[in-house]
Coordinates of C-alpha atoms in Angstrom, one line a residue:
M1 CA 167.3 46.2 -42.7
S2 CA 164.6 48.4 -41.2
A3 CA 164.5 51.9 -41.7
P4 CA 166.4 54.4 -39.8
P5 CA 164.2 56.8 -37.4
R6 CA 162.7 59.8 -39.7
T7 CA 164.8 62.8 -37.7
P8 CA 166.0 64.9 -40.4
S9 CA 169.4 66.6 -40.3
P10 CA 169.5 70.2 -40.3
T11 CA 167.2 71.3 -43.0
P12 CA 169.9 72.4 -46.0
V13 CA 169.1 75.8 -47.6
V14 CA 169.8 77.7 -50.6
A15 CA 172.2 80.2 -49.6
G16 CA 171.4 83.8 -49.4
S17 CA 173.4 87.2 -49.1
D18 CA 174.5 87.1 -45.4
K19 CA 177.8 84.5 -45.3
P20 CA 179.5 83.7 -42.3
E21 CA 183.4 82.7 -42.8
P22 CA 184.5 79.3 -42.1
S23 CA 186.8 79.1 -38.8
E24 CA 190.2 80.5 -38.8
E25 CA 191.3 77.0 -38.3
L26 CA 189.1 75.8 -41.6
Q27 CA 190.5 78.8 -43.1
R28 CA 194.1 77.7 -42.9
L29 CA 193.1 74.3 -44.0
F30 CA 191.5 75.3 -47.0
A31 CA 194.6 77.7 -47.7
T32 CA 197.2 74.9 -47.9
L33 CA 195.0 72.5 -50.0
S34 CA 196.8 71.2 -53.3
I35 CA 194.1 72.0 -55.5
D36 CA 194.5 70.7 -59.3
D37 CA 194.5 73.8 -61.7
E38 CA 192.6 71.8 -64.3
D39 CA 189.9 71.1 -61.7
S40 CA 189.7 74.5 -60.4
Q41 CA 189.8 75.7 -64.1
L42 CA 187.1 73.3 -65.1
I43 CA 185.0 75.1 -62.5
D44 CA 185.9 78.8 -63.9
A45 CA 184.7 77.5 -67.5
L46 CA 181.0 76.3 -65.9
K47 CA 180.8 79.9 -64.5
A48 CA 181.8 81.4 -67.6
L49 CA 179.2 79.4 -69.4
S50 CA 176.5 79.5 -67.3
K51 CA 176.7 83.2 -67.5
K52 CA 176.7 83.1 -71.2
S53 CA 174.6 80.4 -72.0
P54 CA 172.3 79.9 -68.6
K55 CA 169.9 77.5 -70.9
L56 CA 173.0 75.5 -71.0
V57 CA 174.3 75.1 -67.4
K58 CA 172.9 76.2 -64.2
S59 CA 174.0 76.3 -60.3
T60 CA 172.7 76.7 -57.1
E61 CA 174.5 77.2 -54.1
Y62 CA 173.4 75.8 -50.7
V63 CA 174.5 76.2 -46.9
A64 CA 176.5 72.9 -45.6
P65 CA 174.3 71.5 -43.1
A66 CA 177.2 70.0 -41.0
D67 CA 179.0 73.7 -41.2
P68 CA 177.0 76.4 -42.2
S69 CA 180.2 78.5 -42.8
I70 CA 180.7 76.5 -45.8
R71 CA 178.6 77.2 -49.1
L72 CA 178.6 74.4 -51.9
R73 CA 177.5 74.9 -55.3
S74 CA 175.7 72.7 -57.5
W75 CA 176.1 72.2 -61.3
K76 CA 173.2 71.2 -63.7
M77 CA 173.8 70.9 -67.2
N78 CA 171.0 70.7 -70.1
E79 CA 170.2 67.0 -69.9
F80 CA 169.4 67.0 -74.0
K81 CA 173.0 68.9 -74.7
Y82 CA 174.6 65.6 -73.4
Y83 CA 174.1 63.7 -76.8
D84 CA 175.9 66.6 -78.8
I85 CA 179.4 66.0 -80.1
P86 CA 181.4 68.3 -79.8
S87 CA 179.9 68.5 -76.4
P88 CA 178.9 72.0 -75.1
F89 CA 180.3 71.1 -71.7
P90 CA 183.9 71.4 -70.1
T91 CA 182.6 68.3 -68.1
L92 CA 180.3 65.3 -68.6
A93 CA 179.6 65.1 -64.8
R94 CA 176.1 64.4 -63.8
G95 CA 176.2 65.2 -60.2
L96 CA 178.8 67.8 -59.3
F97 CA 179.3 70.0 -56.0
T98 CA 182.0 72.4 -55.8
Q99 CA 183.4 75.3 -53.1
E100 CA 185.5 78.5 -53.7
V101 CA 188.8 78.5 -51.1
K102 CA 191.0 81.2 -50.6
T103 CA 194.5 79.9 -51.2
A104 CA 197.4 81.2 -49.1
S105 CA 198.4 83.8 -51.5
G106 CA 194.9 85.2 -51.6
Q107 CA 193.6 83.4 -54.6
T108 CA 190.3 82.0 -55.2
K109 CA 190.2 78.4 -56.2
N110 CA 187.7 75.9 -57.0
R111 CA 187.6 72.5 -55.1
I112 CA 185.4 69.7 -56.5
V113 CA 183.8 68.3 -53.2
A114 CA 181.5 65.6 -54.7
R115 CA 181.6 64.4 -58.2
G116 CA 179.2 61.8 -60.0
Y117 CA 179.5 59.6 -62.9
D118 CA 179.6 60.7 -66.2
K119 CA 176.4 60.6 -68.2
F120 CA 176.3 57.2 -69.9
F121 CA 173.9 55.7 -72.2
N122 CA 172.2 52.8 -73.2
I123 CA 173.1 50.3 -76.1
G124 CA 172.2 51.9 -79.4
E125 CA 171.4 55.6 -77.7
V126 CA 174.1 57.2 -79.2
P127 CA 176.6 56.5 -81.9
W128 CA 179.4 55.7 -79.7
T129 CA 177.1 53.2 -77.7
T130 CA 176.3 50.7 -80.5
W131 CA 178.0 47.3 -80.0
G132 CA 180.3 47.5 -83.0
S133 CA 181.3 51.1 -81.7
L134 CA 182.1 49.9 -78.3
E135 CA 184.3 47.2 -79.5
S136 CA 186.4 49.7 -81.3
H137 CA 186.9 52.2 -78.5
T138 CA 186.7 50.4 -75.0
A139 CA 189.0 47.8 -73.5
A140 CA 188.7 44.8 -71.3
P141 CA 187.7 44.1 -68.2
Y142 CA 184.1 44.8 -68.7
T143 CA 182.3 45.1 -65.2
L144 CA 178.6 44.3 -65.1
T145 CA 176.7 45.6 -62.3
L146 CA 173.5 45.1 -61.2
K147 CA 171.4 48.7 -62.1
S148 CA 170.0 49.6 -59.0
N149 CA 166.6 50.7 -58.8
G150 CA 166.3 53.8 -56.4
C151 CA 167.8 57.4 -56.6
I152 CA 171.6 58.7 -56.7
I153 CA 173.2 59.7 -53.4
F154 CA 176.9 61.0 -53.2
I155 CA 178.5 60.9 -49.6
A156 CA 181.9 63.2 -49.7
A157 CA 184.3 64.6 -47.1
L158 CA 183.2 68.3 -46.2
T159 CA 186.1 68.8 -44.0
P160 CA 188.6 66.0 -42.1
T161 CA 186.0 65.3 -39.9
K162 CA 182.5 66.4 -41.5
L163 CA 180.4 64.9 -44.3
V164 CA 178.3 66.1 -46.7
V165 CA 175.4 63.7 -48.5
T166 CA 173.7 64.9 -51.7
S167 CA 171.2 63.7 -54.1
K168 CA 172.2 64.2 -57.7
H169 CA 171.7 68.0 -57.8
S170 CA 170.7 69.1 -54.1
L171 CA 171.6 68.9 -50.9
G172 CA 167.6 68.9 -50.1
G173 CA 165.4 70.2 -47.7
L174 CA 162.1 69.6 -46.0
K175 CA 158.7 71.0 -47.0
E176 CA 158.3 74.4 -46.2
N177 CA 155.7 73.3 -43.1
G178 CA 158.2 70.3 -42.3
A179 CA 156.0 67.3 -43.1
G180 CA 157.2 64.4 -44.7
P181 CA 159.9 61.8 -44.2
G182 CA 162.7 64.6 -45.6
S183 CA 164.6 64.8 -48.9
H184 CA 166.2 62.1 -50.8
A185 CA 169.8 63.6 -49.5
Q186 CA 168.0 63.6 -46.1
V187 CA 167.2 60.1 -45.9
G188 CA 170.4 59.1 -47.7
E189 CA 172.3 60.6 -44.5
Q190 CA 169.7 58.9 -42.2
W191 CA 170.7 55.6 -43.7
L192 CA 174.0 56.3 -43.9
R193 CA 174.3 56.7 -40.2
K194 CA 172.3 53.5 -39.3
H195 CA 175.2 51.4 -41.9
L196 CA 177.9 53.1 -40.2
A197 CA 176.5 52.1 -36.2
A198 CA 176.2 48.7 -37.7
A199 CA 179.6 48.4 -39.1
G200 CA 181.1 50.2 -35.7
K201 CA 182.1 53.3 -37.4
T202 CA 181.5 56.9 -37.3
E203 CA 181.2 59.8 -39.5
E204 CA 184.3 61.2 -38.7
Q205 CA 186.1 58.2 -39.7
L206 CA 184.4 58.3 -43.0
A207 CA 185.1 61.9 -43.7
K208 CA 188.9 61.2 -42.9
T209 CA 189.2 58.6 -45.1
L210 CA 187.0 60.2 -48.3
W211 CA 189.1 63.5 -47.3
E212 CA 192.5 61.5 -47.5
K213 CA 191.5 59.6 -51.1
Q214 CA 189.3 62.8 -52.4
W215 CA 186.6 60.2 -53.0
T216 CA 183.1 60.6 -53.5
A217 CA 181.2 57.5 -52.4
V218 CA 178.3 56.8 -55.0
A219 CA 175.4 54.9 -53.6
E220 CA 171.5 54.1 -54.5
L221 CA 169.1 54.9 -52.4
C222 CA 166.5 51.9 -52.2
D223 CA 163.8 52.2 -49.5
D224 CA 160.4 51.6 -50.6
S225 CA 159.0 53.1 -47.3
F226 CA 160.4 56.2 -48.4
E227 CA 159.7 56.3 -52.1
E228 CA 158.9 53.3 -54.3
H229 CA 160.1 53.2 -58.1
V230 CA 159.5 50.3 -60.0
L231 CA 161.4 47.0 -58.8
P232 CA 160.6 46.0 -54.7
Y233 CA 163.3 45.8 -52.5
P234 CA 162.9 43.5 -49.4
P235 CA 164.3 44.6 -45.8
E236 CA 167.7 43.0 -46.0
K237 CA 168.1 44.9 -49.6
T238 CA 166.9 47.9 -48.3
G239 CA 169.4 51.3 -47.9
L240 CA 172.5 52.5 -49.6
H241 CA 173.5 50.1 -52.2
L242 CA 177.3 51.2 -53.0
H243 CA 178.3 51.5 -56.3
G244 CA 181.1 53.5 -57.2
L245 CA 184.0 55.4 -55.4
N246 CA 185.0 58.5 -57.8
A247 CA 187.6 60.9 -57.7
C248 CA 186.9 64.4 -57.2
T249 CA 188.4 65.4 -60.2
K250 CA 187.5 66.8 -63.6
R251 CA 188.5 63.6 -65.4
F252 CA 186.0 60.9 -64.6
H253 CA 188.1 57.9 -62.7
T254 CA 186.2 55.3 -60.8
Q255 CA 187.7 52.9 -58.6
E256 CA 187.6 49.2 -59.5
Q257 CA 184.7 47.2 -58.2
A258 CA 186.7 44.7 -55.8
L259 CA 187.8 48.1 -54.1
V260 CA 184.2 49.2 -54.1
D261 CA 182.7 46.0 -53.0
A262 CA 185.7 45.9 -50.0
F263 CA 184.9 49.4 -48.9
A264 CA 181.3 48.9 -48.9
R265 CA 181.7 45.5 -46.7
E266 CA 184.1 47.7 -44.4
W267 CA 181.7 51.0 -43.8
G268 CA 178.5 48.7 -43.6
F269 CA 176.6 49.6 -47.0
I270 CA 174.8 46.7 -48.9
V271 CA 177.2 45.7 -51.8
T272 CA 176.3 45.7 -55.7
P273 CA 176.2 42.3 -57.5
S274 CA 178.6 42.8 -60.1
T275 CA 180.3 40.1 -62.6
V276 CA 183.5 40.8 -65.1
L277 CA 183.9 39.8 -68.8
N278 CA 186.4 40.0 -71.2
T279 CA 185.1 41.0 -74.3
I280 CA 182.2 42.7 -76.0
P281 CA 180.8 39.8 -77.6
E282 CA 180.7 38.4 -74.0
V283 CA 178.6 41.0 -73.0
K284 CA 176.3 40.9 -75.5
E285 CA 175.7 37.3 -75.1
F286 CA 175.4 37.6 -71.4
T287 CA 173.0 40.3 -71.4
E288 CA 170.5 39.0 -73.9
R289 CA 170.8 35.4 -72.4
I290 CA 169.7 37.3 -68.9
G291 CA 167.1 39.9 -70.6
R292 CA 165.4 36.5 -72.3
E293 CA 165.6 34.8 -68.5
G294 CA 164.0 37.9 -67.2
S295 CA 166.0 37.6 -63.8
W296 CA 169.6 37.3 -62.5
N297 CA 170.7 35.0 -59.8
G298 CA 166.8 34.7 -58.8
E299 CA 166.8 38.9 -58.6
A300 CA 164.2 40.8 -61.0
L301 CA 166.4 43.4 -62.8
E302 CA 166.0 46.3 -64.5
G303 CA 169.4 45.9 -66.2
F304 CA 173.2 46.3 -65.8
V305 CA 175.8 49.1 -66.0
V306 CA 178.7 48.2 -67.4
R307 CA 182.2 50.0 -66.7
T308 CA 185.2 50.2 -68.7
H309 CA 187.6 52.7 -70.2
V310 CA 188.2 54.6 -73.1
T311 CA 191.1 53.3 -75.7
E312 CA 192.2 55.3 -78.9
P313 CA 189.4 54.3 -81.5
P314 CA 190.4 53.1 -84.8
T315 CA 189.8 55.3 -87.9
K316 CA 188.6 54.6 -91.3
G317 CA 190.2 57.4 -93.6
D318 CA 190.5 60.4 -91.6
K319 CA 187.7 59.8 -89.5
P320 CA 187.7 57.9 -86.2
V321 CA 184.4 55.3 -86.1
S322 CA 182.0 56.6 -83.7
A323 CA 184.4 58.4 -81.3
S324 CA 183.0 59.1 -77.9
P325 CA 183.0 62.5 -76.2
Y326 CA 185.1 61.0 -73.6
P327 CA 188.9 61.5 -73.0
V328 CA 191.5 58.2 -73.8
G329 CA 192.4 56.6 -70.2
S330 CA 189.0 57.9 -68.8
S331 CA 186.5 55.6 -67.0
F332 CA 183.7 55.0 -69.2
F333 CA 180.1 53.3 -68.5
F334 CA 177.4 52.3 -70.6
K335 CA 173.9 50.9 -69.7
V336 CA 171.9 47.7 -70.9
K337 CA 168.4 48.2 -69.9
F338 CA 165.9 45.3 -70.3
D339 CA 162.4 46.2 -71.9
E340 CA 160.4 43.7 -70.2
P341 CA 158.8 43.8 -68.1
Y342 CA 160.4 46.6 -66.2
M343 CA 159.8 49.1 -68.7
M344 CA 156.0 47.7 -68.9
Y345 CA 155.9 48.2 -65.4
R346 CA 157.2 51.7 -65.6
D347 CA 154.5 52.4 -68.1
W348 CA 151.8 51.3 -65.8
R349 CA 153.2 53.4 -63.2
E350 CA 153.1 56.5 -65.6
V351 CA 149.7 56.0 -67.2
T352 CA 148.3 56.0 -63.7
K353 CA 149.6 59.3 -62.7
T354 CA 148.5 60.5 -65.8
L355 CA 144.9 59.0 -65.1
L356 CA 144.5 60.5 -61.7
S357 CA 146.1 64.2 -62.9
K358 CA 143.6 64.5 -65.9
G359 CA 140.8 62.0 -65.1
P360 CA 139.9 58.4 -65.6
A361 CA 139.3 58.1 -69.3
E362 CA 141.4 56.0 -72.0
S363 CA 141.6 59.1 -73.9
N364 CA 143.8 60.6 -71.6
V365 CA 146.6 58.0 -72.2
P366 CA 149.2 58.9 -74.9
K367 CA 148.5 56.0 -77.8
S368 CA 152.3 55.1 -77.6
K369 CA 152.0 54.0 -74.0
L370 CA 148.8 51.8 -75.4
R371 CA 151.0 49.3 -77.7
R372 CA 151.3 46.2 -75.5
P373 CA 148.0 44.7 -74.6
E374 CA 148.9 44.0 -70.9
T375 CA 149.2 47.9 -70.7
K376 CA 145.4 48.1 -72.5
A377 CA 144.1 45.5 -70.1
Y378 CA 145.9 47.6 -67.0
V379 CA 144.7 50.7 -68.2
R380 CA 141.1 49.8 -68.3
W381 CA 141.3 48.2 -64.9
I382 CA 143.2 51.2 -63.0
I383 CA 140.4 53.3 -64.8
S384 CA 137.3 51.6 -62.9
E385 CA 139.4 51.4 -59.6
I386 CA 140.1 55.3 -59.8
K387 CA 136.4 55.3 -60.3
R388 CA 135.1 53.3 -57.9
D389 CA 137.5 55.0 -55.3
K390 CA 139.9 57.6 -56.1
D391 CA 141.0 58.2 -52.1
Q392 CA 142.9 54.9 -52.5
F393 CA 145.5 56.4 -54.7
A394 CA 145.9 59.4 -52.8
D395 CA 149.7 59.4 -52.2
F396 CA 150.6 57.4 -55.7
T397 CA 152.2 60.4 -57.0
K398 CA 154.4 60.8 -53.9
G399 CA 155.8 57.4 -54.7
K400 CA 153.4 55.4 -52.2
G401 CA 151.1 52.5 -53.2
I402 CA 153.1 51.9 -57.0
I403 CA 154.1 48.2 -56.2
A404 CA 150.6 47.5 -54.0
T405 CA 148.8 48.8 -57.2
R406 CA 150.8 46.5 -59.4
E407 CA 150.3 43.5 -57.6
R408 CA 146.5 43.8 -57.1
F409 CA 146.3 44.2 -61.0
L410 CA 148.4 41.0 -61.4
T411 CA 146.4 39.2 -59.0
W412 CA 143.2 40.4 -60.9
Q413 CA 144.6 39.3 -64.0
A414 CA 145.4 36.0 -63.2
S415 CA 141.4 35.5 -61.8
E416 CA 138.9 34.0 -64.0
E417 CA 137.5 37.9 -64.4
G418 CA 140.9 39.2 -65.7
R419 CA 141.5 36.1 -67.9
E420 CA 138.5 37.0 -69.7
A421 CA 138.8 40.5 -69.8
A422 CA 142.6 40.0 -71.2
D423 CA 141.2 37.5 -73.5
G424 CA 138.7 40.3 -74.9
I425 CA 141.5 42.5 -75.9
G426 CA 144.2 39.6 -76.7
A427 CA 146.4 40.6 -74.0
A428 CA 147.7 37.0 -72.6
Q429 CA 151.2 37.5 -72.0
D430 CA 153.0 34.9 -74.5
S431 CA 156.2 36.5 -73.7
D432 CA 158.8 34.0 -72.2
A433 CA 160.9 37.3 -71.0
R434 CA 157.9 39.0 -69.6
T435 CA 156.7 35.9 -67.6
A436 CA 160.0 34.7 -66.2
A437 CA 160.6 38.4 -65.1
A438 CA 157.1 38.6 -63.9
Q439 CA 157.8 35.5 -61.6
A440 CA 161.0 36.6 -60.2
I441 CA 159.4 40.2 -59.6
S442 CA 156.5 38.4 -57.6
G443 CA 158.7 36.2 -55.8
L444 CA 159.6 39.4 -53.5
R445 CA 156.0 40.4 -53.0
T446 CA 155.6 38.8 -49.8
R447 CA 158.8 40.4 -48.4
S448 CA 158.2 43.6 -50.1
Y449 CA 154.9 43.9 -48.2
Q450 CA 156.4 43.0 -44.7
M451 CA 159.3 45.8 -45.8
Q452 CA 156.4 48.1 -46.5
A453 CA 154.6 47.6 -42.9
R454 CA 157.7 47.7 -40.8
P455 CA 157.7 50.7 -38.4

């Protein structure tokens, strides 16, 4: 699908002291909302915690682009503290947008407008995501969704007729000089309009549905013409990949994948590939096999997000076995990420940024990044390229040229000169997983370049 025209929606701004009141009609609407006390009290707890420990929780208030009389507050937690048990936070949500409303009785309550997933971790990253722990405190079904390689976008109902589109923590906005295609949220909104038009739907219709269901639609923005990541996306897979429908509540609850997929098809989103397994051993065997093969259904991938729910963990004596910080019955995610070649390609991206900022010298690259012989070969090649023509990397730190640079290196590596250089430092690729995954990624090269060249 071709990229939507770069005509940004009104630029959202951080709210100032001037606060226009919503219309009388909206005030009456908000006053009659049935807001769960637990949900409202969650925001009160976040407000108190942000005052007591501002390094733990921060918030920013934004003017909603679709209606400047509505203010939304974005909540951001200290990322490192998600690992702590007991959790210092009253919620584990990553991405949370709220609104203060006046009730009919004159009370101020807090409405959850958009809610992201609870923080989730990779296998073995925390005690409750070891394979053994997962067997003890989760239950079937286990839905494995392809881990999209883009940036997360939330779509929610601001009112029964208007939408709000956000990134993880921001409504975004153009740079001060107005240059560039816009923020993640704005580009996400442009793609949303394109998807809706293709499906014969309107923003008002989607707002009505999300308002009535009290859902946040969670999607991945994958558009290499806006921002490249590691894996390339061909035209037919460029846009918003829908992978979740979250309840706008304190407790994390997301809809089953079959419903999410049907919703994606109805509203014109790209469907996220998935499969369902029945046991943790099946998940382990399946992901290990895909990791060895390096691709799934002919597509290179970063990994899988596994969606399940929390059960009461068994105990040893009086202590739970690697208890998780999530309440029993809530939705629960964990991820299985593949090291090769995704992590290697990500390293190449990061060392290039380092060499561009600090100078083209191998001593500027952290030794931890040079453990792979392939990366050593890449570093030497990219240093020579920077010295030869640094201007070719002018937009690299803006997410442009990442894939093309990697492909040029892989082409050079396959040449006689590249093979001789690789032999000199032992950088021949001898891993079946790396080779298979690299071939899968290379299969997308031509389509990726066609996508980058489109208007």
